[in-house]
Structures are given as C-alpha cells and as structure tokens.
Coordinates of C-alpha atoms in Angstrom, one line a residue:
Chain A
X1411 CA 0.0 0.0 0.0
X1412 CA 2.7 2.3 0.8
X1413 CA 5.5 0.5 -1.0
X1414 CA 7.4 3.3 -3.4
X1415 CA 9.9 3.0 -5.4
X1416 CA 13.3 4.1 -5.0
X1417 CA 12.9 6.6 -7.7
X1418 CA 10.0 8.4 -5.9
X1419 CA 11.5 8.6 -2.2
X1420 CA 13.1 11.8 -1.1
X1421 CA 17.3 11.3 -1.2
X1422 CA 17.6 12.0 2.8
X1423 CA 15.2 9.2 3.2
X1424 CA 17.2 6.9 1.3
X1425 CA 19.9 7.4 3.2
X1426 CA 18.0 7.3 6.4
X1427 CA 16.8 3.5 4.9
X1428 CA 20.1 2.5 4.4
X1429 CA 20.9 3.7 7.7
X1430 CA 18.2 1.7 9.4
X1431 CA 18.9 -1.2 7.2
X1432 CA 22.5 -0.8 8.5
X1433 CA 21.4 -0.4 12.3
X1434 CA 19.3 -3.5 11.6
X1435 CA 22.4 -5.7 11.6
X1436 CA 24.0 -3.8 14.2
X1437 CA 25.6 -1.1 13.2
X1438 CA 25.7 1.5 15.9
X1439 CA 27.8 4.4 14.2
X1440 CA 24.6 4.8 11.8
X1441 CA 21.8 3.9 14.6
X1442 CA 23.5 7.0 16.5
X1443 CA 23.6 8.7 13.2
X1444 CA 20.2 8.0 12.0
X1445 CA 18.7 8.7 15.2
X1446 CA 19.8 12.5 15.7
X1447 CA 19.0 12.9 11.9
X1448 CA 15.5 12.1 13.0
X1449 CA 14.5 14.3 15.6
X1450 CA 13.7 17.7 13.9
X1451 CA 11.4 15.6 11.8
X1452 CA 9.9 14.0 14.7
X1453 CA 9.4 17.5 16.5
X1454 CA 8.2 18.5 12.9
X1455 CA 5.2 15.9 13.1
X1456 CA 4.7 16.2 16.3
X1457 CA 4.1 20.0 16.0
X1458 CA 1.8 19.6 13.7
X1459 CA -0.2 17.2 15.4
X1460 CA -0.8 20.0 17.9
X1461 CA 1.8 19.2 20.4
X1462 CA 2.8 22.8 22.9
X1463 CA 6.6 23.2 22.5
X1464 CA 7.3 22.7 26.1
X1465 CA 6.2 18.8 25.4
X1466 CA 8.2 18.3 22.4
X1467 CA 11.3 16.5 24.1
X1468 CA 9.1 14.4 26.0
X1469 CA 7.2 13.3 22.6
X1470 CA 10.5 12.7 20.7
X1471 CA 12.2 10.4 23.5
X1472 CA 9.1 8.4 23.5
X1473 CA 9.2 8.3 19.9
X1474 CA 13.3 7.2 19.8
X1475 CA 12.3 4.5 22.7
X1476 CA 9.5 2.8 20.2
X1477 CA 11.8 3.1 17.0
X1478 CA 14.0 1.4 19.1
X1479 CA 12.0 -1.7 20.4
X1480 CA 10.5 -1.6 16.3
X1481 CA 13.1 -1.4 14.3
X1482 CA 12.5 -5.2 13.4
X1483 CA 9.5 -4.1 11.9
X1484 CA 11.0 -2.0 9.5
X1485 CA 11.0 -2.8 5.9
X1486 CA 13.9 -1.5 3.6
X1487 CA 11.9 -1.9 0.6
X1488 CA 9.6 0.8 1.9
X1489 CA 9.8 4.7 2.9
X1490 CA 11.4 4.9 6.2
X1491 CA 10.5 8.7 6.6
X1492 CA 7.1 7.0 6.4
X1493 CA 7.2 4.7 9.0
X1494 CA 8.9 7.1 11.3
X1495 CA 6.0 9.4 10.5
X1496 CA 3.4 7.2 11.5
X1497 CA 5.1 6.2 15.1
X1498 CA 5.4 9.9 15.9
X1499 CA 2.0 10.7 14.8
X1500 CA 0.6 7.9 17.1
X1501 CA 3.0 8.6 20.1
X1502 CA 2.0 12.5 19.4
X1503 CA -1.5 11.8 19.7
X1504 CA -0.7 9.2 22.9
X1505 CA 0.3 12.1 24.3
X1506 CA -2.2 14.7 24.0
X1507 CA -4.9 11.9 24.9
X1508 CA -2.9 11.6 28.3
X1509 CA -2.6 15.3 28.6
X1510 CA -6.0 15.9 28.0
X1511 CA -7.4 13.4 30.8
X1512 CA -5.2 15.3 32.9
X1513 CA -6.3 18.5 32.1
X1514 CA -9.8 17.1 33.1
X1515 CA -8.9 15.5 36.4
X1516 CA -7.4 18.8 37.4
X1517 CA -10.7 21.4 38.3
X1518 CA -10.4 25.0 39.5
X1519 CA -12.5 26.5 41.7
X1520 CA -12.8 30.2 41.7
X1521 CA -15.1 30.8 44.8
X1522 CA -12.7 28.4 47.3
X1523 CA -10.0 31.0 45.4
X1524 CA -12.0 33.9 47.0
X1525 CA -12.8 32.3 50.0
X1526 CA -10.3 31.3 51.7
X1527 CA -7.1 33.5 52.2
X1528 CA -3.6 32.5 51.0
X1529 CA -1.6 31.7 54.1
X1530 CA 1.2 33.2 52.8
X1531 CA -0.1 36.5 52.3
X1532 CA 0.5 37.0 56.4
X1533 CA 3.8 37.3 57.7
X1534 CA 3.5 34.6 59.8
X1535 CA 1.8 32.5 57.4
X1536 CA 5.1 33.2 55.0
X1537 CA 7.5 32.5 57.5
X1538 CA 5.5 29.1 58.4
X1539 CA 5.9 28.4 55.0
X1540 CA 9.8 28.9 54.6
X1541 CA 10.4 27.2 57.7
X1542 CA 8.2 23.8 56.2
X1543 CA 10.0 24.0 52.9
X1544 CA 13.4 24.4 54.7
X1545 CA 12.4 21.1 56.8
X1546 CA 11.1 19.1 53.8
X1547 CA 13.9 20.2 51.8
X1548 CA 16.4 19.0 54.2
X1549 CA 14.7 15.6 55.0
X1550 CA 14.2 14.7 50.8
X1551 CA 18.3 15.8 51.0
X1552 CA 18.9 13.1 53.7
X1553 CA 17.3 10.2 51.5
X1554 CA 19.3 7.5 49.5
X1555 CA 19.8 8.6 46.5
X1556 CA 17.6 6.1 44.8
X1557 CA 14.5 7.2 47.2
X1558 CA 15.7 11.0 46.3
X1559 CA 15.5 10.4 43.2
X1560 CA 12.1 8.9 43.3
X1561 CA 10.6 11.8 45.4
X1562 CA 11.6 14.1 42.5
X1563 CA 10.5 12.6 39.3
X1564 CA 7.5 11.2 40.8
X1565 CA 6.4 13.4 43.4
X1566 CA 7.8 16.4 42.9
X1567 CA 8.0 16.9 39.0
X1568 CA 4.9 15.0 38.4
X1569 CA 6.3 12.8 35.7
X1570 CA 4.1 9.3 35.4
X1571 CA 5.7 6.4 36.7
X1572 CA 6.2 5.2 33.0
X1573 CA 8.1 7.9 32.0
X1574 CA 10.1 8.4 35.2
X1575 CA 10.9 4.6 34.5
X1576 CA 12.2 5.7 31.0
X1577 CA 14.2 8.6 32.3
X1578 CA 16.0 6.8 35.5
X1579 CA 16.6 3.5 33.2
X1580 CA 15.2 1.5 36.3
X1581 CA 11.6 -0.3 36.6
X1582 CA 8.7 1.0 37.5
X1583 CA 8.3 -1.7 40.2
X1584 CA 11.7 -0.5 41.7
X1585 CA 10.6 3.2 41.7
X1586 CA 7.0 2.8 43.1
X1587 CA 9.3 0.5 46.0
X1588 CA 11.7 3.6 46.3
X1589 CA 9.3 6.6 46.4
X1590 CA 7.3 4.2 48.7
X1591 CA 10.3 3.8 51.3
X1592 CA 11.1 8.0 51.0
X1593 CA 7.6 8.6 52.1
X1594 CA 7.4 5.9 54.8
X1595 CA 10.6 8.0 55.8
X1596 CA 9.4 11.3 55.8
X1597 CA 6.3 10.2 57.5
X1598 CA 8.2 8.9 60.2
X1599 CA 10.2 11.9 60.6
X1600 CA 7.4 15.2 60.3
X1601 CA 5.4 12.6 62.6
X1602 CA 7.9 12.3 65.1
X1603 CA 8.7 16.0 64.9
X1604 CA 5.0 17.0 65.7
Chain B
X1022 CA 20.4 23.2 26.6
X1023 CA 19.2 21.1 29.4
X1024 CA 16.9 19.4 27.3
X1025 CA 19.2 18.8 23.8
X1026 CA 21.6 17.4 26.5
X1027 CA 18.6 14.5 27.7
X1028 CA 17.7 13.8 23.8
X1029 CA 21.7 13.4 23.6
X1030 CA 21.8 10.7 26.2
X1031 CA 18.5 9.2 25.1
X1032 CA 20.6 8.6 21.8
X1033 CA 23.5 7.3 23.5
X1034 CA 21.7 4.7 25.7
X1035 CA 19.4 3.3 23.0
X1036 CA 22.6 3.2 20.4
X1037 CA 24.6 1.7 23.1
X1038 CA 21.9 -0.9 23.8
X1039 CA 21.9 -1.8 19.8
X1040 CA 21.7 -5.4 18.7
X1041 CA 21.0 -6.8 15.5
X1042 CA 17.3 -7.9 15.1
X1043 CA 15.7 -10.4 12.7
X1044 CA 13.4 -8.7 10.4
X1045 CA 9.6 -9.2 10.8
X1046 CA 7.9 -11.4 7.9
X1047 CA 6.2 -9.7 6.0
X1048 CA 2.6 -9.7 7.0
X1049 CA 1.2 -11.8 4.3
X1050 CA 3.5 -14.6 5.4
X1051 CA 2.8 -14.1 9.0
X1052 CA -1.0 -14.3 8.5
X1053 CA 0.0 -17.8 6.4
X1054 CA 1.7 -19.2 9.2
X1055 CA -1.3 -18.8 11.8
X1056 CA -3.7 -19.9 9.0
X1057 CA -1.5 -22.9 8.7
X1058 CA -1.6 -23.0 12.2
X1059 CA -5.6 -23.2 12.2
X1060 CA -5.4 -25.8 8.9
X1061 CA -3.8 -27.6 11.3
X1062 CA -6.3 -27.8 14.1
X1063 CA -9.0 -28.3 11.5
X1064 CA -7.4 -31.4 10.6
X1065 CA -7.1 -32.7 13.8
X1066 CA -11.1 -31.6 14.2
X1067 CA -11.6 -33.5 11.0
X1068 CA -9.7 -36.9 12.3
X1069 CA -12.3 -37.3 15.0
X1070 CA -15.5 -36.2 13.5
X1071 CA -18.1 -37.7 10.5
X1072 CA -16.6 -36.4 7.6
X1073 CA -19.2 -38.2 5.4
X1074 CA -22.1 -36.6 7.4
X1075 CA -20.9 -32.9 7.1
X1076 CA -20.6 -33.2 3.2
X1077 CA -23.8 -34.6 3.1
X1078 CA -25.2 -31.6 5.3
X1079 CA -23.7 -29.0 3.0
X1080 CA -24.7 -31.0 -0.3
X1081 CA -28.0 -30.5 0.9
X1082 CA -27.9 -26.8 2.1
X1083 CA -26.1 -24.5 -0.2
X1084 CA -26.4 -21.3 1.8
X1085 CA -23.9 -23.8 4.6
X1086 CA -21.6 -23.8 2.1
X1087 CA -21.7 -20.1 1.0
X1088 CA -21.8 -19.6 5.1
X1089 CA -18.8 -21.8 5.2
X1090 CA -16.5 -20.4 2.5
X1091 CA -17.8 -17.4 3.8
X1092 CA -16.5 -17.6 7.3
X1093 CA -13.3 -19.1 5.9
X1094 CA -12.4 -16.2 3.8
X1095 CA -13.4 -13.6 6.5
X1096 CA -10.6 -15.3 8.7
X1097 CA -8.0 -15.5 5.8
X1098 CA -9.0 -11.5 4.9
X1099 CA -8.8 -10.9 8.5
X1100 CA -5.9 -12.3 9.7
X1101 CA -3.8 -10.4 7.1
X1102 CA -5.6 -7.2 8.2
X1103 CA -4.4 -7.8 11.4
X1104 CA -0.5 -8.3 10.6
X1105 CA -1.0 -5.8 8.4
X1106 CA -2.6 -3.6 11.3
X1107 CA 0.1 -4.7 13.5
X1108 CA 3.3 -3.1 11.3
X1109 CA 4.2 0.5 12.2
X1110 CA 3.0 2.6 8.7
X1111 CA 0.6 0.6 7.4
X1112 CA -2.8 2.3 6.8
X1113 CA -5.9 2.3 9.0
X1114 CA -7.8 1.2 6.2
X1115 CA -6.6 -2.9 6.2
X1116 CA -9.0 -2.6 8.9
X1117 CA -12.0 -2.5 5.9
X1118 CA -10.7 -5.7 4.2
X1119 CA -12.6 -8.2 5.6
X1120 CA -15.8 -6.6 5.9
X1121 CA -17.1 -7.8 2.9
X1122 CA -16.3 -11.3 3.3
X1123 CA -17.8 -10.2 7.0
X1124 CA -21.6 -9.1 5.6
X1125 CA -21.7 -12.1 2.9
X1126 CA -20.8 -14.9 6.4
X1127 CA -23.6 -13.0 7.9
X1128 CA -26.1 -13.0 5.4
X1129 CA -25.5 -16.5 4.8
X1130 CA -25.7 -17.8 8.3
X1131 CA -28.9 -15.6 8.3
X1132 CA -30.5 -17.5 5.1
X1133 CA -29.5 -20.7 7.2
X1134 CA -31.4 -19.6 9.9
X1135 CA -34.4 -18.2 7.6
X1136 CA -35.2 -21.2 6.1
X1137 CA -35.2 -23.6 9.5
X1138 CA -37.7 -20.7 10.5
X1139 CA -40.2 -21.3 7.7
X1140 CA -39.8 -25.5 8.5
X1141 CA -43.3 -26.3 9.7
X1142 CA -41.7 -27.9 12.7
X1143 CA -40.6 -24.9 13.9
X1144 CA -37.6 -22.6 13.9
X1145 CA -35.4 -24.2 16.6
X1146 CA -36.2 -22.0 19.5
X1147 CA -37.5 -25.0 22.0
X1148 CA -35.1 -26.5 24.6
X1149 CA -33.3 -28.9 21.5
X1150 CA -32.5 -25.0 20.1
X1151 CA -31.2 -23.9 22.9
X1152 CA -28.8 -26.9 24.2
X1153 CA -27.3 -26.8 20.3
X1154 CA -26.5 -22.9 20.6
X1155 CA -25.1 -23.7 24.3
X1156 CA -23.0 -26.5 22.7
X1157 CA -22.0 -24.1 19.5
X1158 CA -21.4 -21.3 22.0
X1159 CA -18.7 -22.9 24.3
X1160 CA -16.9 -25.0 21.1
X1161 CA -16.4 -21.5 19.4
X1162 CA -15.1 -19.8 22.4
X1163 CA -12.8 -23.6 23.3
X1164 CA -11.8 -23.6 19.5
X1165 CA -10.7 -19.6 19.7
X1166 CA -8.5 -20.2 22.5
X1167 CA -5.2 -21.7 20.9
X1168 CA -5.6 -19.5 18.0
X1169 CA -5.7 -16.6 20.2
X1170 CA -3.0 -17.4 22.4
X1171 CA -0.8 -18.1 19.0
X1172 CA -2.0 -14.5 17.2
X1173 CA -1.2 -12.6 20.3
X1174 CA 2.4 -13.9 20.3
X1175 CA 2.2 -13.5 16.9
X1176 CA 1.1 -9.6 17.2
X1177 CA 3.3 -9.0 19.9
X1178 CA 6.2 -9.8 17.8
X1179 CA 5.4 -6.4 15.9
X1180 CA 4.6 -3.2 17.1
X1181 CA 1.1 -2.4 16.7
X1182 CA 0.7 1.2 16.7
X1183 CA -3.2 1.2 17.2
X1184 CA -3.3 -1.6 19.1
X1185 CA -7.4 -1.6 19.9
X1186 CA -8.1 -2.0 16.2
X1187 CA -5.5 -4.6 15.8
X1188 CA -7.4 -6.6 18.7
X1189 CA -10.4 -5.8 17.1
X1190 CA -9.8 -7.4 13.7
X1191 CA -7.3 -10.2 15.4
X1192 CA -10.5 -10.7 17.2
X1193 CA -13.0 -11.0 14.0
X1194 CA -10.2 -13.6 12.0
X1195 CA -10.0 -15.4 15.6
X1196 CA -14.0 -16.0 16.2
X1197 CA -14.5 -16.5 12.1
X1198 CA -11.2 -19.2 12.3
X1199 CA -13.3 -20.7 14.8
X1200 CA -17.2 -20.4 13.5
X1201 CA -15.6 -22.5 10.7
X1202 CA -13.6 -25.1 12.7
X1203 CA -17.3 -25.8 14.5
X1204 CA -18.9 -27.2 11.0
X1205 CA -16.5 -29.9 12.4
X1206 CA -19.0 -30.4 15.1
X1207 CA -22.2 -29.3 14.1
X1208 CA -24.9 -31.9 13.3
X1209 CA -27.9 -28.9 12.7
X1210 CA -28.4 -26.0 10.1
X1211 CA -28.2 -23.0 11.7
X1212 CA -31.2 -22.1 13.6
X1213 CA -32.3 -18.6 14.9
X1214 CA -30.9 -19.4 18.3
X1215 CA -27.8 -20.9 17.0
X1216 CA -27.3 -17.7 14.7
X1217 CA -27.5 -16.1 17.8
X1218 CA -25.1 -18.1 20.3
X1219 CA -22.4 -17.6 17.1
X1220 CA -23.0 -13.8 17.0
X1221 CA -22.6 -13.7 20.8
X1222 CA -19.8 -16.3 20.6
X1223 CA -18.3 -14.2 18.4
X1224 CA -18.3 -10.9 20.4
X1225 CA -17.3 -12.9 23.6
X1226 CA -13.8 -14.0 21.1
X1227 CA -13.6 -10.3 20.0
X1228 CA -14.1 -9.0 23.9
X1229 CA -11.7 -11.0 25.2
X1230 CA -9.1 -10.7 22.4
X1231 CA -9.5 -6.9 22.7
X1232 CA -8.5 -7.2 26.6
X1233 CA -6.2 -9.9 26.0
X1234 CA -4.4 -8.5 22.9
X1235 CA -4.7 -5.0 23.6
X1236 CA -3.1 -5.4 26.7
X1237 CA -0.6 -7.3 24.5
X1238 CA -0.1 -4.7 21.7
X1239 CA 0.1 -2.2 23.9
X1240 CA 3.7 -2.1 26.0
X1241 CA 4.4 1.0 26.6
X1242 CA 7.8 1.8 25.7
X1243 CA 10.8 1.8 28.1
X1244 CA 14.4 2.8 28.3
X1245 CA 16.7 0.0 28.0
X1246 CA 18.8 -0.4 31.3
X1247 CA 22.0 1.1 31.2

C-alpha cells in the first residue's frame, strides 16, 4: 500500500533506509547517526499534530524509545520517513490523549480562590511556610539517593511512573518501592517532629 | 540546553543498547503461518469427527456452504488485516478488508437460519434450540482459544501502533477461524438461536481478544537499562 519505489523517495530518506537497514544488523555508528538525523522531523510531526513546544522533548524520547523496540518491523523496501511518520504521529496523539485526561482530572474553583485567604499573604503565614519548605527540603536531601531520586520525578516533577521509568533506566516496580520507602521516611520523621 | 543534552543521552543509551534484530515477515507470510496454524487444528477436528455426514449436510444446504466459504475467507482476509494492522506505517484502512467477506458470512448464516424458521416444525427456539446454541457457543469460544494465544504472540512480535483496532480485527479472524472449525461439530443447520449463540460467541472471542491482545499490543515503551 505504501511501498514506493526508489525513484519516488526523497534522497535524505534513502539514506535514512540504508541507515536503518544498516542499524538492523547492528551497526551503531549509523543507529546513533540516524537517530539525531531524525528528531527535527519527529518534532516537525509532532508540531503539527498539535503538540505545545514545552512537550516536544518528552514526545521525541518516546518516539526514539519505540523506533528502538520496532526497528525489526521496518521494511527497507519501503519509505522509512514514512514509517517514522506514522510512530510519531501515534506517540503525538498518545500524548495529547494523556494530557487531556489530565487536564480534566485537574478542576479550578474560583469561589474556594475567593474564599479562603492565601496563608502566605500573612507574615507569619510566609515564615511558616519557609520554615516547612526548609524542613522538607532538608529531610528529601537526607534520603538515599535512589529514594531521592524517586521523590523528585514522581512526586515532585509530576512525571508518570512510566516515564520516570524511561528517564532513570530502572523499573517501574523499583521506583513505586523507592518513592514508597522515601515517604514511609518522611512520614516517620514530620510525625515524630510533631 | 538542558533538554538537547537528555535527547543526547537518550541517543547514546538506545545506540549503546543496539543489537541486531531479525526482520519481521512480511505480513502476508505471518498471516499464512497462523492460518497454517488453524489448517492444522482443523485437521485434527476433521480426524475425530463424521466427515461423510458434514458433506452430506452442505450437499444438501447451499447457503452452509456459501456460510462456510464465507466464514473461511473472512478469517483468511482478517488475519492479514491484522498483521498488516500490527506493522508501524501501514494504513488504517486494512482494517476495511474483511468486511465484505464479513456481511456475505452473515447473510448466509442468516438464510440458514431463515429457512429452518419457515420449517413447519418450527424454527429451533424450543429446549433442542437452545442446548445446540449452548453447545455451538462454548466449542467457538474452546476452539478460539489456541488460535488466540498463538495470534497474540504473533502480534506481539510487531509493534502495533493502534493496538485496539489490531485486537479488534485479530478478534474477528480469531472468532470466524473458529465459527468455521465448528462445521466440524455441528450436526444442525443454523437455527435462529444458533445464529444467535455464534453472533454472541463471536463478540465474547472479539471481547476477550481486545482485553487480552490489547493489553498485549500495547507495551508501553521503556528505556533499555543502562
């Protein structure tokens, strides 16, 4: 269906099959090569699919991380700009789907907003404030480095567990143990502080 | 930049973790290997059943064999939609392929069931009715299992982009693969509640498929380990 012939693909993605075709059989000079050739076109698509700039990096990794667990699946006979195209579309529109149920779980509610006063608009409110961020800031910095490192993709950067596995390099099994043990921690020690 | 630097590393790791990979089959020749796979079982169906009995039953009902050839090429047409489905790049549209041979199965089975309607001894809704479409319902959803377990593996392999449409039709060649196997074992012409037990048979196949093989399809990608 989406066969074409040499004659009718584009020169950069014939080298970019003979690249993957090389990368097939191992060859990691091109797969490095091949794979920073790709990404403006990857943000390209993405782009136009609709993702916001600040997302783009997050779409391309994903993107690298699938061409790399498909690249069995790629066909030399066939446009690989093409089948690049299509896993970026897909991982694109992965992505606003997940932002968008997001979005929805998150609600704003203007009259609690007028309602209730910000407590750090008082002095001692502010100073309450510091002194808990100091305290929290200290007892994230006294966790193993594993648990630390937990705490910050998970907790405090908000990144899924899927992604934080994809960042780190370690499971998500080990992460959900470690960011369980950091709060187990801190529990113990703001409870023991009270 | 911060984040041209993670992109950088991202590179590094997957280019570090490179291996070289077998290329997939082409879809066609996967979809022939589970086919053969289901030739298979249908010959092993055919050793222990009345082979002389079920050519005499679609001798004398024509519409059996137009349902039959039917339901056999909606499995074929199917199964290649589905490898085709399963391939990064290939269009949406393989989805449409087996529809045809979809509506004709269908309209068959439904002329089947028709004309046992019209017999003056009724249309097969008393309790013989309903045992046979119990019968036809659990030996569709038996027969469907192997083939499912061997077309998820089989999907796995690839990388199947949309991976709930890929269920979907994997689903449809599954339950047709096996709504054919079950001529093996069925003594009646189809009857209304018969038609029915297949229809729900058949959504049960492409139900649990689309949990099963979704689930399958779907692997989220992850970093190799360093």
């Amino acid at each position: 269906m989406e066969r074409v012939s040499p004659a009718h693909i584009a020169p950069s993605d014939l080298a970019w099959s003979g690249l993957m075709a090389a990368a097939q059989a191992g060859d990691r000079q091109a797969y490095d090569r091949l794979l920073r050739d790709c990404i403006p076109h990857i943000k390209r698509v993405a782009r136009r699919t609709g993702v916001r700039p600040e997302s783009l990096d997050d779409v391309v990794q994903d993107v690298l991380i699938t061409v790399h667990r498909a690249r069995h699946t790629y066909d030399p006979s066939r446009s690989f700009a093409h089948w690049l195209g299509a896993i970026a579309q897909r991982r694109a529109i992965d992505h606003l789907r997940h932002r968008g149920r997001q979005e929805r779980r998150e609600i704003s509610d203007d009259l609690a907003y007028d309602a209730f006063p910000d407590a750090g608009t008082t002095p001692e409110g502010a100073l309450e404030r510091d002194t808990r961020e100091r305290e929290m800031r200290g007892a994230v910095a006294a966790l193993s480095p594993g648990q630390r490192e937990a705490v910050e993709l998970l907790a405090v950067r908000q990144r899924s567990l899927a992604e934080a596995a994809a960042e780190t390099g370690k499971t998500k099994g080990a992460l959900k143990v470690n960011l369980h043990r950091a709060l187990k921690t801190l529990r113990a020690r703001f409870d023991g502080a009270e | 930049m911060a984040t041209d630097r993670r992109l950088d590393d991202v590179v590094a790791r997957l280019s570090a973790d490179l291996a070289p990979v077998r290329r997939l089959p082409s879809p066609p020749v996967r979809a022939a290997c589970w086919i053969g796979i289901a030739a298979v079982l249908a010959a092993g169906l055919a050793l222990s059943c009345d082979l002389p009995a079920l050519g005499r039953r679609l001798m004398v009902a024509p519409d059996m064999w137009l349902a039959v050839l039917a339901s056999t090429t909606t499995a074929v047409l199917a199964a290649l939609a589905a490898f085709e489905l399963s391939v990064p790049g290939r269009s949406a549209r393989w989805a449409l392929l087996p529809v045809p041979a979809l509506v004709l199965w269908m309209s068959a089975s439904g002329l089947g069931c028709l004309r046992t309607w019209t017999m003056p001894d009724g249309g097969g809704m008393g309790e013989g009715g309903m045992g046979e479409a119990r019968h036809c319902l659990l030996n569709i959803v038996l027969i469907s299992v192997p083939l499912m377990a061997v077309m998820a593996v089989m999907v796995r392999r690839a990388c199947p982009l949309r991976p709930n449409l890929t269920a979907l039709v994997s689903g449809l060649a599954i339950a047709a693969a096996s709504a054919t196997l079950l001529n093996f074992d069925h003594p009646y012409d189809a009857s209304a509640v018969d038609l029915a037990a297949h229809l729900v048979a058949v959504l049960i196949v492409m139900g649990l498929n689309q949990v099963v093989g979704a689930r399958a399809a779907s692997g989220r990608a992850s970093m190799p380990r360093p």
